[in-house]
Amino acid sequence: MDKKYASIIQKLGFKHQLCIFHTKKSLNKQLKNFKDKNRLSDEEYQEYHKQLKIIKDLFDLNDYGEFKSEVQFLIYRKKDFHPVILQNNESVKFYRLI
């Protein structure tokens, strides 16, 4: 891990640094594993995937102000997300950054 990222990576609770592509891939894999383990219907899975995409789209923002605004909006809407999306995704710890 690049030393300049060590403190923020640890603060977010990650064990090591991931690139954006691999972070998104990991989130998708976690959701797929949850689907298989809990025998979700295709409809449930699609809804969870749609909710997860909202979170993954944050990685594509290039402006910190926009990122901060979107995260605050998601925190405000947290009750609208299914608990599996909030509980099983370590990257949802964005709120610690703002």
Short mmCIF file of C-alpha atoms in Angstrom, two decimals:
data_model
loop_
_atom_site.label_atom_id
_atom_site.label_comp_id
_atom_site.label_asym_id
_atom_site.label_seq_id
_atom_site.Cartn_x
_atom_site.Cartn_y
_atom_site.Cartn_z
CA MET A 1 0.00 0.00 0.00
CA ASP A 2 1.22 3.49 -0.80
CA LYS A 3 2.20 5.02 2.56
CA LYS A 4 0.44 8.32 1.84
CA TYR A 5 -2.89 6.46 1.80
CA ALA A 6 -2.24 4.31 4.86
CA SER A 7 -3.96 6.51 7.44
CA ILE A 8 -7.14 7.13 5.43
CA ILE A 9 -7.41 3.48 4.37
CA GLN A 10 -7.09 2.36 7.99
CA LYS A 11 -9.51 5.04 9.18
CA LEU A 12 -12.11 3.72 6.74
CA GLY A 13 -11.61 0.22 8.12
CA PHE A 14 -10.07 -1.34 5.02
CA LYS A 15 -7.28 -3.88 5.33
CA HIS A 16 -5.55 -2.72 2.16
CA GLN A 17 -5.87 -0.23 -0.67
CA LEU A 18 -8.08 -1.15 -3.63
CA CYS A 19 -8.39 0.62 -6.95
CA ILE A 20 -11.85 1.85 -7.91
CA PHE A 21 -12.39 -1.02 -10.35
CA HIS A 22 -11.55 -3.68 -7.76
CA THR A 23 -13.58 -1.94 -5.07
CA LYS A 24 -16.66 -2.03 -7.30
CA LYS A 25 -15.91 -5.63 -8.24
CA SER A 26 -15.62 -6.55 -4.56
CA LEU A 27 -18.94 -4.88 -3.75
CA ASN A 28 -20.64 -6.76 -6.58
CA LYS A 29 -19.14 -10.04 -5.37
CA GLN A 30 -20.33 -9.41 -1.80
CA LEU A 31 -23.86 -8.79 -3.05
CA LYS A 32 -23.77 -11.89 -5.28
CA ASN A 33 -22.56 -14.01 -2.35
CA PHE A 34 -25.35 -12.61 -0.20
CA LYS A 35 -27.89 -13.47 -2.92
CA ASP A 36 -26.64 -17.05 -3.16
CA LYS A 37 -26.43 -17.54 0.61
CA ASN A 38 -29.90 -16.11 1.27
CA ARG A 39 -31.63 -17.41 -1.86
CA LEU A 40 -32.91 -14.02 -2.95
CA SER A 41 -35.37 -13.79 -5.80
CA ASP A 42 -34.20 -12.11 -8.99
CA GLU A 43 -36.47 -9.17 -8.19
CA GLU A 44 -34.93 -8.70 -4.73
CA TYR A 45 -31.44 -8.99 -6.15
CA GLN A 46 -32.17 -6.39 -8.83
CA GLU A 47 -33.48 -3.95 -6.22
CA TYR A 48 -30.41 -4.44 -4.03
CA HIS A 49 -28.15 -4.10 -7.06
CA LYS A 50 -29.87 -0.84 -8.00
CA GLN A 51 -29.29 0.50 -4.49
CA LEU A 52 -25.66 -0.61 -4.53
CA LYS A 53 -25.12 1.13 -7.88
CA ILE A 54 -26.09 4.44 -6.28
CA ILE A 55 -23.25 3.94 -3.81
CA LYS A 56 -20.77 2.71 -6.42
CA ASP A 57 -21.49 5.77 -8.59
CA LEU A 58 -19.88 7.89 -5.87
CA PHE A 59 -16.51 6.53 -6.98
CA ASP A 60 -16.94 8.17 -10.36
CA LEU A 61 -17.41 11.70 -9.03
CA ASN A 62 -14.47 14.02 -9.67
CA ASP A 63 -15.50 16.95 -7.51
CA TYR A 64 -15.11 16.72 -3.72
CA GLY A 65 -17.97 19.16 -3.10
CA GLU A 66 -20.31 17.08 -5.24
CA PHE A 67 -19.09 13.90 -3.54
CA LYS A 68 -19.69 15.39 -0.10
CA SER A 69 -23.16 16.58 -1.09
CA GLU A 70 -24.11 13.17 -2.53
CA VAL A 71 -22.84 11.34 0.57
CA GLN A 72 -24.79 13.64 2.86
CA PHE A 73 -27.90 13.05 0.75
CA LEU A 74 -27.38 9.27 0.96
CA ILE A 75 -26.94 9.47 4.72
CA TYR A 76 -30.19 11.40 4.91
CA ARG A 77 -31.86 8.68 2.79
CA LYS A 78 -30.20 5.82 4.67
CA LYS A 79 -33.55 4.45 5.82
CA ASP A 80 -34.53 3.94 2.15
CA PHE A 81 -31.75 1.42 1.63
CA HIS A 82 -32.12 -2.22 2.45
CA PRO A 83 -30.00 -3.20 5.50
CA VAL A 84 -27.96 -5.65 3.42
CA ILE A 85 -26.58 -2.77 1.39
CA LEU A 86 -25.61 -0.83 4.50
CA GLN A 87 -24.32 -3.72 6.60
CA ASN A 88 -22.31 -5.65 4.04
CA ASN A 89 -20.41 -2.84 2.36
CA GLU A 90 -17.42 -1.46 4.15
CA SER A 91 -17.19 1.37 1.63
CA VAL A 92 -20.36 2.91 3.07
CA LYS A 93 -18.06 4.40 5.72
CA PHE A 94 -17.68 7.45 3.47
CA TYR A 95 -19.52 9.53 6.02
CA ARG A 96 -16.35 9.49 8.15
CA LEU A 97 -14.65 11.57 5.47
CA ILE A 98 -17.01 14.51 5.66
#
